[in-house]
Structures are given as C-alpha cells and as structure tokens.
Amino acid sequence: MPLWNNWSGRLEHHPEALRFVRTEEDAAALVAGASARGVSLRVVGSGHSHAPLVIGADEIIDVGAMAGVISVDEASKTAWVAAGTPIYMLGPLLHQQGLALHNQGDIDRQTIAGATATGTHGTGRTIANLSHAVKGLRLIDGHGELRELRQSDAAESFYAYPVHLGAMGLVTAIELQLRDAFVLEERSWTVPGDSLVDSISEMTENHDRFEFFWYPKADQAQIKTMHEVAERPTYPVAEEGARRAYSFEVLPNHRPHKHTEMEFSVPMSEGPACFMEIRALLQNTFQDVAWPVEYRLLAQDHAWLSNAYQRDTVTISVHQDVRLDECEYYRACEAIFRAYGGRPHWGKVNELTGQDLEAAYPRWRDWWAARDALDPNGVFLNDYLRQVRAQV
Ligand SMILES: Cc1cc2nc3c(=O)[nH]c(=O)nc-3n(C[C@H](O)[C@H](O)[C@H](O)COP(=O)(O)OP(=O)(O)OC[C@H]3O[C@@H](n4cnc5c(N)ncnc54)[C@H](O)[C@@H]3O)c2cc1C
C-alpha cells in the first residue's frame, strides 16, 4: 500500500490507493465508483495541514493536476480557478489580470482548495480569511454528481461551504472574489516582551496588517506591519521585514524548518491577555521551548466553520520542532486558549472533542446537516471526522 505523509512528516497513512484526477469527468466517475463500493475518500491539497484531515480514509485523491485560472470576470473582479492551483502559482496568474487575493497565509505552498477548506488566513484587523473570498464551488458530491454551489443562489445557507474540511465532496473549481492588485510595504522591528501589552494595543489600533513572533528564550518580539502604498515595488524584493512589492510577493515567507503547530483564535479584545498567559506559561513551566508564539489579527466573517465566525479575532499559534514531543506543552496552551473562548484552526493541532467543537462553533450542527445533504453515505468522512461527529 502506498505511503502518504503530511508536510511535517508527523502524520502518515497507508491508504489502499493514492489516486490522481485530471478532469471533472474522471473525478465524478471515481467518486461514483467509490460510493458504490462503500469506499471512503479524502482529497488532498499540498498536505500542509497538521490536523488529521487527510489520513484515515480508504483512498486519497490528489487533484494537483487540476491547476490554473479557468476564467476571469473583469467587471465583478471574480475568477474561477482550478482546485489544485497552488497559491504561489495563483498570485502571478491573477497579477497578469491586474487582480490579487485579499488575504493569504504566511506561506504560499498550499493549494487554493486546501487553504480555503480550513480557513487559512494572514493578518489584518479588517481583513477576513481567505475562505471569505469563496463565492462559488464546483464539487463532486458523495453520489458522484457534479454540483455548482454559488453564494447568490442560497444566501445564508451558502456559508456552510467556504470552510468545508474536505467533507462536502471533491472540489474541482472555486470562484473567488478578488481585488485590484496592490503593493505592500513591510516593516519589522523588535521590542522587549515586557512592553508588548502596550505595543499590542497601540499596534492593533494604528495598523491594519500587524503581527508579531515572540521568542521565549530572548523574551523579545519581532513585530511586523504591512501597509498598502501607492509607490511602485522595489526589486529585487528585499529580505523579509523590509520589502515593498506586490502583495503576492510580500505576504509569503519561507518556513523550511519542520514543526508542528497549534493555533487558536480568541475574541480580539481578549488577545493581549491570552497572549500574556501563554508567555507566562513558557517562562514559568516550559522554559525549554525555543519556538516562537505568533500573534495575528483577523476580521470576522460568516462562514459557519470559520474560526472568526461573527467575531473579530486574534489568532495565537504555538510551535514545536517536529522531532520533539509537544503534547504536554500544547495541552497546557489549549487549556489557556479554551479559557478565552478559543476556536481551533482546522489545519493545526488540537485535542478537542466533538462536544468541545460544538461549543466553540455555534453552527456546528447546521454544518453537519449541510454536509450530510451532499454526502449522506459519508464517502468523504475519515476517522477523525467520524470521531468528532460521534462525540456530539
Ligand atoms: C509551514 C506552514 C505554514 C502555514 N501557515 C499558515 C498561515 O499563515 N495561516 C493559516 O491560516 N494556516 C497556515 N498553515 C496551515 C495551512 O494553510 C492549512 O492547513 C491548509 O489547509 C493547507 O492547505 P493544503 O493545500 O496543504 O491542504 P491539505 O492540508 O492537503 O488539506 C486541507 C483540507 O482541504 C481538503 N481539500 C484539499 N483539496 C481539496 C479538494 N480539491 N476538494 C475537497 N477537499 C479538499 C482536505 O481534504 C483537507 O480537509 C500553514 C501550514 C504550514 C505547514
């Protein structure tokens, strides 16, 4: 049986088959066949999730060959893009049309389907996550039928789909709301940990795109701001922290060191206090941890499983070297995050049960009902999803 593993190597799985699809017709035939045989499927993007979203199914489906921009509507600034398009490819392709994504994560290795499936985001007080750009989906449902779901068709109920965890079907294409291409100027500097509480409040008020990494051993934070500017880019693009270029050139970074990651989002007003508790935890109990804590802003949106569902949010991430055991550290962090009403990032580590998830995500049951309507036989469920569902 083939071996599949995620980006960090921490998650491994031997599915009965690893399949590749290139067309919607192939995908529909494959899903119809799996449904008839009672086989479960999980679709994979770039495998950059730390959560067990892809493992634990009979077969894994790779749609990486379905890549590129399918069509652009200049008037509405929307585009249909193929599901397997990596974000590093999408940026330049959209730029040729004078367009850009409104948000993206701090790497660009994910596929557009994989990134939107988990609510991937960068930073921005008034900027919602990347899934917020999803206006339509073409997917093969659990019967093997091709469906086109559009936001305009079903108003509120559409919000079940943008953050879908790969559980609604095999997504073949996504319609994205884009914006005009824009230039970002990035600045970066360090501040001592003790001054962070004041800095966070000031920075959050005065800078839309603000984030920092706090390094526990040095008790210092590397603050980063990014502003939209009218000036032209400066090439070659400078090192991270001092660059001015188009958004798709400034937002992604290199993250070569393999790690695991836990991220929770808490209400924006609770962010500073929550961060300070995590900092105290590292200083008092986990002095060996060298990996930084990341702090970002995220505007609220309406997607039912968005970690910023109807609340302006701060996201706080903790990391550990993939070769080290992070369990005790992450468990202690999770307890703090949960005390602040935290919601987990779907692509990262958490130990929440179905009951916990239901408490964190008010539309959890509605989301399952919408999912079941598309895939009543659970073709697109794996062990993890079946488990959290059974726990409700
Ligand atoms: C180094 C690193 C940096 C990261 N930085 C950020 C960040 O800055 N911000 C952030 O929010 N997250 C970040 N993440 C998390 C990452 O963005 C998410 O886990 C994202 O979902 C990964 O996308 P992927 O293409 O690798 O999808 P995968 O991890 O392969 O899959 C994710 C989900 O999408 C589903 N899926 C993928 N393609 C399809 C399809 N065609 N049809 C149906 N379902 C599909 C899968 O079944 C799965 O449920 C980072 C992860 C790493 C490893």
Short mmCIF file of C-alpha atoms and ligand atoms in Angstrom, two decimals:
data_model
loop_
_atom_site.label_atom_id
_atom_site.label_comp_id
_atom_site.label_asym_id
_atom_site.label_seq_id
_atom_site.Cartn_x
_atom_site.Cartn_y
_atom_site.Cartn_z
CA MET A 1 0.00 0.00 0.00
CA PRO A 2 1.33 3.49 -0.81
CA LEU A 3 2.60 5.78 1.93
CA TRP A 4 1.22 9.28 2.30
CA ASN A 5 2.58 11.79 4.80
CA ASN A 6 1.88 15.42 5.53
CA TRP A 7 4.36 18.32 5.18
CA SER A 8 5.92 17.88 8.62
CA GLY A 9 6.10 14.08 8.33
CA ARG A 10 4.27 13.71 11.62
CA LEU A 11 1.12 12.26 10.02
CA GLU A 12 1.49 9.10 7.97
CA HIS A 13 -1.11 6.93 6.31
CA HIS A 14 -1.16 3.86 4.09
CA PRO A 15 -4.32 4.23 2.00
CA GLU A 16 -5.46 1.35 -0.18
CA ALA A 17 -4.89 3.63 -3.15
CA LEU A 18 -3.49 7.05 -3.92
CA ARG A 19 -5.30 8.35 -7.00
CA PHE A 20 -4.80 11.32 -9.29
CA VAL A 21 -7.59 13.03 -11.20
CA ARG A 22 -7.24 15.48 -14.06
CA THR A 23 -10.80 16.25 -15.12
CA GLU A 24 -14.24 16.64 -13.57
CA GLU A 25 -15.39 13.60 -15.54
CA ASP A 26 -12.61 11.45 -14.03
CA ALA A 27 -13.41 12.79 -10.58
CA ALA A 28 -17.14 12.10 -10.92
CA ALA A 29 -16.52 8.53 -12.12
CA LEU A 30 -14.06 7.92 -9.30
CA VAL A 31 -16.44 9.15 -6.60
CA ALA A 32 -19.42 7.26 -8.05
CA GLY A 33 -17.32 4.09 -8.07
CA ALA A 34 -16.14 4.63 -4.50
CA SER A 35 -19.69 5.27 -3.34
CA ALA A 36 -20.89 2.05 -4.99
CA ARG A 37 -18.05 0.07 -3.38
CA GLY A 38 -18.50 1.65 0.08
CA VAL A 39 -15.00 3.14 -0.05
CA SER A 40 -14.13 6.35 1.83
CA LEU A 41 -12.15 9.11 0.12
CA ARG A 42 -10.19 12.13 1.25
CA VAL A 43 -8.94 14.71 -1.19
CA VAL A 44 -5.50 16.18 -0.55
CA GLY A 45 -4.08 19.58 -1.43
CA SER A 46 -0.42 20.23 -0.60
CA GLY A 47 -0.58 18.23 2.62
CA HIS A 48 0.32 21.24 4.77
CA SER A 49 -2.25 20.57 7.49
CA HIS A 50 -1.09 19.38 10.89
CA ALA A 51 -4.56 18.06 11.75
CA PRO A 52 -5.58 14.51 10.73
CA LEU A 53 -7.83 15.71 7.92
CA VAL A 54 -6.40 13.59 5.11
CA ILE A 55 -5.34 10.38 6.86
CA GLY A 56 -7.73 7.63 7.90
CA ALA A 57 -9.65 7.12 4.67
CA ASP A 58 -9.55 4.14 2.29
CA GLU A 59 -8.25 6.19 -0.62
CA ILE A 60 -6.52 9.56 -1.02
CA ILE A 61 -7.24 11.66 -4.10
CA ASP A 62 -4.78 14.22 -5.46
CA VAL A 63 -6.18 16.97 -7.69
CA GLY A 64 -2.85 18.73 -8.23
CA ALA A 65 -3.19 18.29 -11.99
CA MET A 66 -6.30 20.48 -11.93
CA ALA A 67 -4.47 23.80 -11.75
CA GLY A 68 -4.73 27.26 -13.29
CA VAL A 69 -7.15 30.12 -13.79
CA ILE A 70 -10.24 28.99 -15.68
CA SER A 71 -11.98 32.33 -16.32
CA VAL A 72 -11.93 35.91 -15.09
CA ASP A 73 -14.84 38.34 -14.90
CA GLU A 74 -13.21 41.76 -15.04
CA ALA A 75 -16.37 43.66 -14.12
CA SER A 76 -17.02 41.81 -10.85
CA LYS A 77 -13.32 41.09 -10.19
CA THR A 78 -14.07 37.41 -9.74
CA ALA A 79 -12.35 34.36 -11.19
CA TRP A 80 -12.95 30.62 -11.34
CA VAL A 81 -9.74 28.78 -10.51
CA ALA A 82 -8.98 25.08 -10.58
CA ALA A 83 -9.00 23.50 -7.10
CA GLY A 84 -5.45 22.17 -7.14
CA THR A 85 -3.84 25.51 -8.05
CA PRO A 86 -1.02 26.28 -5.61
CA ILE A 87 -1.20 29.80 -4.19
CA TYR A 88 2.35 30.52 -5.40
CA MET A 89 1.08 29.93 -8.93
CA LEU A 90 -2.16 31.83 -8.43
CA GLY A 91 -0.52 35.10 -7.34
CA PRO A 92 1.36 35.76 -10.60
CA LEU A 93 -1.55 34.48 -12.75
CA LEU A 94 -4.00 36.85 -11.10
CA HIS A 95 -1.48 39.67 -11.27
CA GLN A 96 -1.41 39.36 -15.06
CA GLN A 97 -5.09 40.31 -14.91
CA GLY A 98 -4.40 43.22 -12.50
CA LEU A 99 -6.01 41.26 -9.65
CA ALA A 100 -4.99 39.80 -6.29
CA LEU A 101 -6.21 37.71 -3.36
CA HIS A 102 -7.34 39.93 -0.48
CA ASN A 103 -5.61 37.69 2.08
CA GLN A 104 -3.34 34.65 2.23
CA GLY A 105 -1.25 32.81 4.79
CA ASP A 106 2.39 33.38 5.58
CA ILE A 107 3.45 30.68 3.14
CA ASP A 108 2.11 30.14 -0.39
CA ARG A 109 2.65 26.41 -0.79
CA GLN A 110 -1.00 25.45 -0.14
CA THR A 111 -3.49 24.76 -2.90
CA ILE A 112 -6.42 27.14 -3.14
CA ALA A 113 -8.86 24.32 -2.29
CA GLY A 114 -6.80 23.13 0.68
CA ALA A 115 -6.22 26.64 2.06
CA THR A 116 -9.84 27.71 1.84
CA ALA A 117 -11.10 24.36 3.23
CA THR A 118 -9.55 25.16 6.63
CA GLY A 119 -9.99 28.96 6.84
CA THR A 120 -6.37 29.86 6.11
CA HIS A 121 -5.54 33.49 6.87
CA GLY A 122 -2.78 36.05 7.20
CA THR A 123 -3.13 39.12 9.40
CA GLY A 124 -5.49 42.09 9.22
CA ARG A 125 -7.81 43.82 11.66
CA THR A 126 -10.33 44.45 8.88
CA ILE A 127 -9.30 41.57 6.61
CA ALA A 128 -11.24 38.31 6.71
CA ASN A 129 -9.69 34.93 5.98
CA LEU A 130 -9.06 33.55 2.50
CA SER A 131 -12.22 31.41 2.62
CA HIS A 132 -14.19 34.67 2.71
CA ALA A 133 -13.23 35.11 -0.95
CA VAL A 134 -15.08 31.90 -1.91
CA LYS A 135 -18.20 32.86 -3.89
CA GLY A 136 -18.79 29.54 -5.61
CA LEU A 137 -17.69 25.92 -5.64
CA ARG A 138 -17.88 23.19 -8.22
CA LEU A 139 -17.74 19.86 -6.48
CA ILE A 140 -18.46 16.19 -6.95
CA ASP A 141 -20.85 15.19 -4.18
CA GLY A 142 -21.00 11.83 -2.38
CA HIS A 143 -23.14 10.32 -5.17
CA GLY A 144 -20.64 11.26 -7.84
CA GLU A 145 -22.78 14.13 -9.13
CA LEU A 146 -21.26 17.44 -10.21
CA ARG A 147 -22.78 20.41 -8.37
CA GLU A 148 -22.19 24.12 -8.69
CA LEU A 149 -22.87 25.98 -5.44
CA ARG A 150 -22.98 29.77 -5.71
CA GLN A 151 -23.32 32.34 -2.99
CA SER A 152 -26.01 34.16 -4.93
CA ASP A 153 -28.18 31.03 -5.12
CA ALA A 154 -28.82 30.41 -1.45
CA ALA A 155 -27.74 33.42 0.62
CA GLU A 156 -27.19 32.33 4.25
CA SER A 157 -27.01 28.60 3.68
CA PHE A 158 -24.03 29.09 1.34
CA TYR A 159 -21.91 29.85 4.41
CA ALA A 160 -21.81 26.13 5.19
CA TYR A 161 -19.42 25.63 2.26
CA PRO A 162 -16.43 28.03 2.25
CA VAL A 163 -14.74 26.27 5.21
CA HIS A 164 -15.61 22.66 4.39
CA LEU A 165 -12.75 20.48 5.72
CA GLY A 166 -12.90 18.42 2.55
CA ALA A 167 -16.10 16.82 3.83
CA MET A 168 -18.65 18.15 1.34
CA GLY A 169 -17.20 16.48 -1.72
CA LEU A 170 -14.33 16.64 -4.17
CA VAL A 171 -13.91 20.31 -5.08
CA THR A 172 -12.86 20.82 -8.69
CA ALA A 173 -13.01 24.61 -9.01
CA ILE A 174 -13.56 27.67 -6.86
CA GLU A 175 -14.99 31.08 -7.72
CA LEU A 176 -13.05 33.75 -5.86
CA GLN A 177 -13.86 37.37 -5.15
CA LEU A 178 -10.65 39.23 -5.92
CA ARG A 179 -9.49 42.81 -5.63
CA ASP A 180 -7.23 45.09 -7.63
CA ALA A 181 -3.55 44.24 -7.38
CA PHE A 182 -1.86 46.18 -4.57
CA VAL A 183 1.59 46.99 -3.28
CA LEU A 184 2.50 46.33 0.35
CA GLU A 185 5.32 47.92 2.27
CA GLU A 186 6.58 45.73 5.09
CA ARG A 187 8.45 46.97 8.16
CA SER A 188 9.82 44.94 11.04
CA TRP A 189 11.50 45.68 14.38
CA THR A 190 11.98 44.06 17.79
CA VAL A 191 10.53 45.03 21.18
CA PRO A 192 11.15 43.55 24.64
CA GLY A 193 8.48 41.15 25.95
CA ASP A 194 7.63 43.42 28.88
CA SER A 195 6.49 46.24 26.61
CA LEU A 196 4.30 44.01 24.47
CA VAL A 197 0.97 44.66 26.20
CA ASP A 198 1.20 48.38 25.41
CA SER A 199 2.59 47.70 21.93
CA ILE A 200 -0.18 45.27 21.04
CA SER A 201 -2.97 47.72 21.85
CA GLU A 202 -1.25 50.58 20.05
CA MET A 203 -0.35 48.46 17.03
CA THR A 204 -3.82 46.94 16.74
CA GLU A 205 -5.38 50.40 16.69
CA ASN A 206 -2.96 52.00 14.27
CA HIS A 207 -2.04 49.24 11.84
CA ASP A 208 -4.40 47.04 9.91
CA ARG A 209 -1.85 44.40 8.96
CA PHE A 210 0.08 43.83 12.17
CA GLU A 211 1.58 40.66 13.59
CA PHE A 212 4.45 39.51 15.73
CA PHE A 213 6.51 36.48 16.63
CA TRP A 214 7.54 36.40 20.29
CA TYR A 215 10.71 34.42 21.00
CA PRO A 216 10.62 32.92 24.50
CA LYS A 217 14.35 32.43 25.07
CA ALA A 218 15.15 36.08 24.29
CA ASP A 219 11.81 37.39 25.60
CA GLN A 220 11.67 39.61 22.52
CA ALA A 221 9.08 40.07 19.83
CA GLN A 222 9.67 40.65 16.16
CA ILE A 223 6.86 42.99 15.16
CA LYS A 224 5.83 43.27 11.54
CA THR A 225 3.48 45.77 9.88
CA MET A 226 2.40 45.88 6.25
CA HIS A 227 0.77 48.90 4.63
CA GLU A 228 -0.76 49.37 1.24
CA VAL A 229 1.18 52.08 -0.58
CA ALA A 230 0.87 53.87 -3.90
CA GLU A 231 4.60 53.67 -4.67
CA ARG A 232 5.96 51.13 -7.10
CA PRO A 233 7.68 47.93 -5.88
CA THR A 234 11.41 47.88 -5.30
CA TYR A 235 13.18 44.98 -7.00
CA PRO A 236 14.89 42.74 -6.20
CA VAL A 237 12.49 42.19 -3.31
CA ALA A 238 14.42 42.72 -0.07
CA GLU A 239 14.66 40.28 2.82
CA GLU A 240 11.59 39.60 4.95
CA GLY A 241 10.91 42.59 7.17
CA ALA A 242 12.00 45.39 4.82
CA ARG A 243 10.34 44.96 1.45
CA ARG A 244 7.98 46.80 -0.85
CA ALA A 245 6.38 44.74 -3.59
CA TYR A 246 3.05 43.34 -4.80
CA SER A 247 1.04 41.51 -2.16
CA PHE A 248 1.77 38.04 -3.54
CA GLU A 249 5.50 38.83 -3.33
CA VAL A 250 5.41 40.24 0.22
CA LEU A 251 2.93 38.06 2.10
CA PRO A 252 4.56 34.60 1.80
CA ASN A 253 7.69 33.60 3.66
CA HIS A 254 9.96 30.57 3.71
CA ARG A 255 9.32 28.10 6.52
CA PRO A 256 11.92 25.38 5.90
CA HIS A 257 12.16 24.00 9.46
CA LYS A 258 9.73 21.17 10.06
CA HIS A 259 7.47 21.79 13.02
CA THR A 260 4.05 21.07 14.46
CA GLU A 261 1.68 23.91 15.22
CA MET A 262 -1.37 24.63 17.35
CA GLU A 263 -3.41 27.76 16.69
CA PHE A 264 -6.49 29.09 18.41
CA SER A 265 -8.48 32.22 17.74
CA VAL A 266 -9.87 34.26 20.61
CA PRO A 267 -12.02 37.43 20.62
CA MET A 268 -9.89 40.40 19.52
CA SER A 269 -10.37 42.17 22.85
CA GLU A 270 -9.00 39.11 24.72
CA GLY A 271 -5.91 38.70 22.53
CA PRO A 272 -3.38 40.61 24.67
CA ALA A 273 -4.41 38.93 27.95
CA CYS A 274 -4.45 35.48 26.36
CA PHE A 275 -1.02 36.03 24.81
CA MET A 276 0.38 37.18 28.16
CA GLU A 277 -0.81 33.95 29.80
CA ILE A 278 0.87 31.89 27.10
CA ARG A 279 4.05 33.92 27.60
CA ALA A 280 3.93 33.29 31.37
CA LEU A 281 3.35 29.58 30.72
CA LEU A 282 6.50 29.39 28.62
CA GLN A 283 8.53 31.44 31.09
CA ASN A 284 7.39 29.53 34.17
CA THR A 285 6.76 25.97 33.03
CA PHE A 286 8.12 25.28 29.54
CA GLN A 287 11.50 27.03 29.60
CA ASP A 288 12.94 24.51 27.13
CA VAL A 289 10.66 25.54 24.28
CA ALA A 290 12.59 27.70 21.82
CA TRP A 291 9.99 28.05 19.08
CA PRO A 292 8.10 31.36 18.87
CA VAL A 293 4.49 32.29 19.53
CA GLU A 294 2.75 34.04 16.63
CA TYR A 295 0.07 36.71 17.08
CA ARG A 296 -2.17 37.89 14.22
CA LEU A 297 -5.43 39.75 13.63
CA LEU A 298 -8.42 38.51 11.67
CA ALA A 299 -11.72 40.21 10.81
CA GLN A 300 -14.98 38.39 11.39
CA ASP A 301 -16.91 36.68 8.62
CA HIS A 302 -19.98 34.49 8.14
CA ALA A 303 -18.68 31.03 7.21
CA TRP A 304 -20.12 28.56 9.72
CA LEU A 305 -16.83 26.85 10.48
CA SER A 306 -14.67 29.95 10.20
CA ASN A 307 -12.57 30.50 13.31
CA ALA A 308 -13.63 34.16 13.00
CA TYR A 309 -17.34 33.35 12.62
CA GLN A 310 -19.17 36.53 13.67
CA ARG A 311 -16.36 37.77 15.87
CA ASP A 312 -13.29 39.89 15.29
CA THR A 313 -10.41 37.72 16.22
CA VAL A 314 -6.83 37.39 17.30
CA THR A 315 -5.10 34.18 16.33
CA ILE A 316 -2.29 32.87 18.52
CA SER A 317 -0.08 30.00 17.35
CA VAL A 318 2.42 27.92 19.25
CA HIS A 319 5.04 25.76 17.57
CA GLN A 320 7.44 22.97 18.37
CA ASP A 321 10.18 21.18 16.42
CA VAL A 322 8.59 18.13 14.77
CA ARG A 323 11.28 15.87 16.30
CA LEU A 324 10.23 16.85 19.83
CA ASP A 325 7.22 15.80 21.87
CA GLU A 326 4.89 18.77 22.07
CA CYS A 327 1.95 17.08 23.82
CA GLU A 328 2.28 18.44 27.35
CA TYR A 329 3.12 21.94 26.13
CA TYR A 330 0.24 22.08 23.64
CA ARG A 331 -2.21 20.66 26.18
CA ALA A 332 -1.34 23.44 28.63
CA CYS A 333 -1.70 26.05 25.86
CA GLU A 334 -5.03 24.57 24.79
CA ALA A 335 -6.37 24.96 28.34
CA ILE A 336 -5.48 28.67 28.26
CA PHE A 337 -6.93 29.19 24.79
CA ARG A 338 -10.17 27.50 25.80
CA ALA A 339 -10.50 29.68 28.90
CA TYR A 340 -10.59 32.62 26.47
CA GLY A 341 -13.28 31.06 24.28
CA GLY A 342 -10.73 29.83 21.74
CA ARG A 343 -11.61 28.15 18.46
CA PRO A 344 -9.02 25.87 16.86
CA HIS A 345 -7.58 26.36 13.38
CA TRP A 346 -8.84 23.35 11.42
CA GLY A 347 -5.49 22.72 9.77
CA LYS A 348 -3.50 22.66 13.01
CA VAL A 349 -3.18 20.52 16.13
CA ASN A 350 -5.95 20.35 18.73
CA GLU A 351 -7.42 17.76 21.05
CA LEU A 352 -10.99 19.00 21.14
CA THR A 353 -13.85 16.52 21.20
CA GLY A 354 -16.99 16.86 19.12
CA GLN A 355 -18.71 18.38 22.15
CA ASP A 356 -15.96 20.96 22.54
CA LEU A 357 -16.17 21.81 18.85
CA GLU A 358 -19.91 22.23 19.06
CA ALA A 359 -19.44 24.67 21.94
CA ALA A 360 -16.78 26.59 20.00
CA TYR A 361 -18.59 26.71 16.65
CA PRO A 362 -22.24 27.80 17.05
CA ARG A 363 -23.23 26.44 13.60
CA TRP A 364 -21.57 23.03 14.09
CA ARG A 365 -24.82 21.01 13.81
CA ASP A 366 -26.08 23.09 10.87
CA TRP A 367 -22.79 22.46 9.13
CA TRP A 368 -23.16 18.69 9.58
CA ALA A 369 -26.71 18.83 8.22
CA ALA A 370 -25.50 20.70 5.12
CA ARG A 371 -22.68 18.18 4.72
CA ASP A 372 -24.94 15.17 5.06
CA ALA A 373 -27.24 16.54 2.38
CA LEU A 374 -24.34 16.41 -0.10
CA ASP A 375 -22.82 13.14 1.10
CA PRO A 376 -25.39 11.08 3.03
CA ASN A 377 -23.29 7.89 2.92
CA GLY A 378 -20.18 9.51 4.34
CA VAL A 379 -17.90 8.84 1.38
CA PHE A 380 -15.88 11.95 2.33
CA LEU A 381 -15.54 11.16 6.04
CA ASN A 382 -12.36 9.85 7.61
CA ASP A 383 -11.67 8.50 11.11
CA TYR A 384 -11.17 11.98 12.61
CA LEU A 385 -14.40 13.45 11.26
CA ARG A 386 -16.42 10.36 12.18
CA GLN A 387 -14.99 10.52 15.68
CA VAL A 388 -15.77 14.20 16.38
CA ARG A 389 -19.21 13.74 14.92
CA ALA A 390 -19.98 10.75 17.16
CA GLN A 391 -18.91 12.69 20.25
CA VAL A 392 -21.69 15.30 19.94
C1 LIG B 1 4.67 25.86 7.16
C2 LIG B 1 3.19 26.12 7.27
C3 LIG B 1 2.73 27.43 7.32
C4 LIG B 1 1.36 27.69 7.44
N1 LIG B 1 0.95 28.98 7.50
C5 LIG B 1 -0.36 29.26 7.69
C6 LIG B 1 -0.82 30.60 7.80
O1 LIG B 1 -0.05 31.55 7.71
N2 LIG B 1 -2.14 30.81 8.03
C7 LIG B 1 -3.03 29.77 8.16
O2 LIG B 1 -4.20 30.04 8.39
N3 LIG B 1 -2.63 28.49 8.02
C8 LIG B 1 -1.31 28.22 7.78
N4 LIG B 1 -0.92 26.93 7.64
C9 LIG B 1 -1.95 25.87 7.59
C10 LIG B 1 -2.39 25.63 6.14
O3 LIG B 1 -2.66 26.83 5.48
C11 LIG B 1 -3.69 24.80 6.13
O4 LIG B 1 -3.52 23.63 6.86
C12 LIG B 1 -4.17 24.49 4.72
O5 LIG B 1 -5.41 23.86 4.80
C13 LIG B 1 -3.19 23.60 3.95
O6 LIG B 1 -3.54 23.58 2.58
P1 LIG B 1 -3.14 22.34 1.66
O7 LIG B 1 -3.32 22.73 0.24
O8 LIG B 1 -1.84 21.81 2.07
O9 LIG B 1 -4.33 21.34 2.04
P2 LIG B 1 -4.27 19.92 2.78
O10 LIG B 1 -3.59 20.11 4.08
O11 LIG B 1 -3.75 18.91 1.86
O12 LIG B 1 -5.83 19.70 3.01
C14 LIG B 1 -6.55 20.56 3.86
C15 LIG B 1 -8.04 20.22 3.77
O13 LIG B 1 -8.51 20.56 2.48
C16 LIG B 1 -9.17 19.46 1.90
N5 LIG B 1 -9.01 19.55 0.45
C17 LIG B 1 -7.90 19.87 -0.23
N6 LIG B 1 -8.17 19.89 -1.55
C18 LIG B 1 -9.47 19.56 -1.69
C19 LIG B 1 -10.33 19.42 -2.81
N7 LIG B 1 -9.92 19.64 -4.06
N8 LIG B 1 -11.61 19.05 -2.58
C20 LIG B 1 -12.06 18.83 -1.32
N9 LIG B 1 -11.27 18.97 -0.23
C21 LIG B 1 -10.00 19.34 -0.42
C22 LIG B 1 -8.52 18.25 2.53
O14 LIG B 1 -9.35 17.10 2.47
C23 LIG B 1 -8.34 18.75 3.95
O15 LIG B 1 -9.52 18.60 4.67
C24 LIG B 1 0.43 26.62 7.50
C25 LIG B 1 0.90 25.30 7.44
C26 LIG B 1 2.27 25.05 7.34
C27 LIG B 1 2.76 23.64 7.29
#
